[in-house]
mmCIF file of C-alpha atoms in Angstrom:
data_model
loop_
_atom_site.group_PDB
_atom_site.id
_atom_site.type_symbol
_atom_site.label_atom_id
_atom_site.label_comp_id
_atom_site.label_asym_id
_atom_site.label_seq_id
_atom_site.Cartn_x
_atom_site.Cartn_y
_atom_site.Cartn_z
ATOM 1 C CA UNK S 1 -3.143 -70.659 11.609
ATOM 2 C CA UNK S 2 -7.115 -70.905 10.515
ATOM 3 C CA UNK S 3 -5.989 -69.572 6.914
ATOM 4 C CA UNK S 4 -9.406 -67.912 7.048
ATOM 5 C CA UNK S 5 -8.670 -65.476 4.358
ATOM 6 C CA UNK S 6 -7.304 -68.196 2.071
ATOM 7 C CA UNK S 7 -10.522 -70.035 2.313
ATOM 8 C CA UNK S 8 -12.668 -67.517 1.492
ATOM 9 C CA UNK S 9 -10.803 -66.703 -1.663
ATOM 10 C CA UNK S 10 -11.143 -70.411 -3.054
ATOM 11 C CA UNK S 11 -14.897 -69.836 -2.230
ATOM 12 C CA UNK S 12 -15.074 -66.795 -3.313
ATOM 13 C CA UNK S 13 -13.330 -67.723 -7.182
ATOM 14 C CA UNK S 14 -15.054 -70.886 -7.493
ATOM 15 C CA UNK S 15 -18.778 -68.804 -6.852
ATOM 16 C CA UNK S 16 -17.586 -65.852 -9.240
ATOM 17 C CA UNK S 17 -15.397 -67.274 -11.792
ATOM 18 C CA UNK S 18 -16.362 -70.547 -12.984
ATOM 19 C CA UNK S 19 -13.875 -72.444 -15.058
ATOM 20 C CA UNK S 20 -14.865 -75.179 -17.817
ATOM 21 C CA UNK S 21 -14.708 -78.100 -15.665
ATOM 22 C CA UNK S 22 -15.072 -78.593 -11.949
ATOM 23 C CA UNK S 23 -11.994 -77.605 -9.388
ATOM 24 C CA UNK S 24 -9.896 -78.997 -6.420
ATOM 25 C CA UNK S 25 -7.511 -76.819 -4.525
ATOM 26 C CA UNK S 26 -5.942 -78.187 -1.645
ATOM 27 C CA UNK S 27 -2.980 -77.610 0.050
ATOM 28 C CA UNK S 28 -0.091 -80.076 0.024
ATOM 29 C CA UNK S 29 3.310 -80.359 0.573
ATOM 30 C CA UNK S 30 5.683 -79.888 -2.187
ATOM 31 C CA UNK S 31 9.121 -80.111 -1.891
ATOM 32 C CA UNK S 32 10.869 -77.736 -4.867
ATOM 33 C CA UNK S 33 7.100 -75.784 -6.067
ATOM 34 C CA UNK S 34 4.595 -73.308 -4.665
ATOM 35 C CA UNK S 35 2.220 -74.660 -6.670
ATOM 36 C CA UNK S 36 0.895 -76.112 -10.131
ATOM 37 C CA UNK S 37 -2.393 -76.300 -12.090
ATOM 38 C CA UNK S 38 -3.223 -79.616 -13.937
ATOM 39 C CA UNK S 39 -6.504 -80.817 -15.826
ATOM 40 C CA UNK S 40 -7.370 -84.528 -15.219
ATOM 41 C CA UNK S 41 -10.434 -86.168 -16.491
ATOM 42 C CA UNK S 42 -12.443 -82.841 -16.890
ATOM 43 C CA UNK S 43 -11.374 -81.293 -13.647
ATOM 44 C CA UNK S 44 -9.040 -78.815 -12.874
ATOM 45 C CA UNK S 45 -6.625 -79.926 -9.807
ATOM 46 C CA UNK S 46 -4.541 -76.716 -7.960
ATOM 47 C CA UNK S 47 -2.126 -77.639 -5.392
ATOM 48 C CA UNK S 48 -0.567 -74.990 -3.127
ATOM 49 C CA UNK S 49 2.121 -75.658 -1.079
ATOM 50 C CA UNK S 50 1.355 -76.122 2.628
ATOM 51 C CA UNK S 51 4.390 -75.041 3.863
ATOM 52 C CA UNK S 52 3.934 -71.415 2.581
ATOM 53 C CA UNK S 53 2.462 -68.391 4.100
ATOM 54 C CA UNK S 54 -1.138 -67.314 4.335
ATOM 55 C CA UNK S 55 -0.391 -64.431 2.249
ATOM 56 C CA UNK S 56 1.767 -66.430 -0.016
ATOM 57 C CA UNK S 57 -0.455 -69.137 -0.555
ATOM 58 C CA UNK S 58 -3.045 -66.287 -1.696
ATOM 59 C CA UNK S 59 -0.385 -64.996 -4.003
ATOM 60 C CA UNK S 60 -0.007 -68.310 -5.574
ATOM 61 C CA UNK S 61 -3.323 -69.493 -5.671
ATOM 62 C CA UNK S 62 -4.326 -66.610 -8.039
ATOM 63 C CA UNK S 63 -1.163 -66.883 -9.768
ATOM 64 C CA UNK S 64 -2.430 -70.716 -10.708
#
């Protein structure tokens, strides 16, 4: 699994939708979440569960 697709979309949302501070997304595992969204010292931090799906992983990336 290359997760191709999901890659493209992190590229693809950090080109074309800019947030208000800088932002990490990288998949880790999680025990009892999907994901979760957090803002540290002005950047934006998304975790996605590894464990999950391509397609799943796209889901909850754009749901964070």
């Amino acid at each position: 699994m290359d997760y191709r697709a999901y890659k493209q979309l992190v590229s693809i949302l950090k080109k074309k939708c800019p947030a208000a501070f800088p932002v990490s997304v990288r998949r880790v595992r999680m025990k009892e979440l999907d994901g979760d969204c957090s803002l540290g010292k002005k950047k934006f931090y998304i975790r996605i569960n590894r464990d999950m799906s391509e397609a799943s992983a796209i889901d909850t990336l754009l749901h964070e």
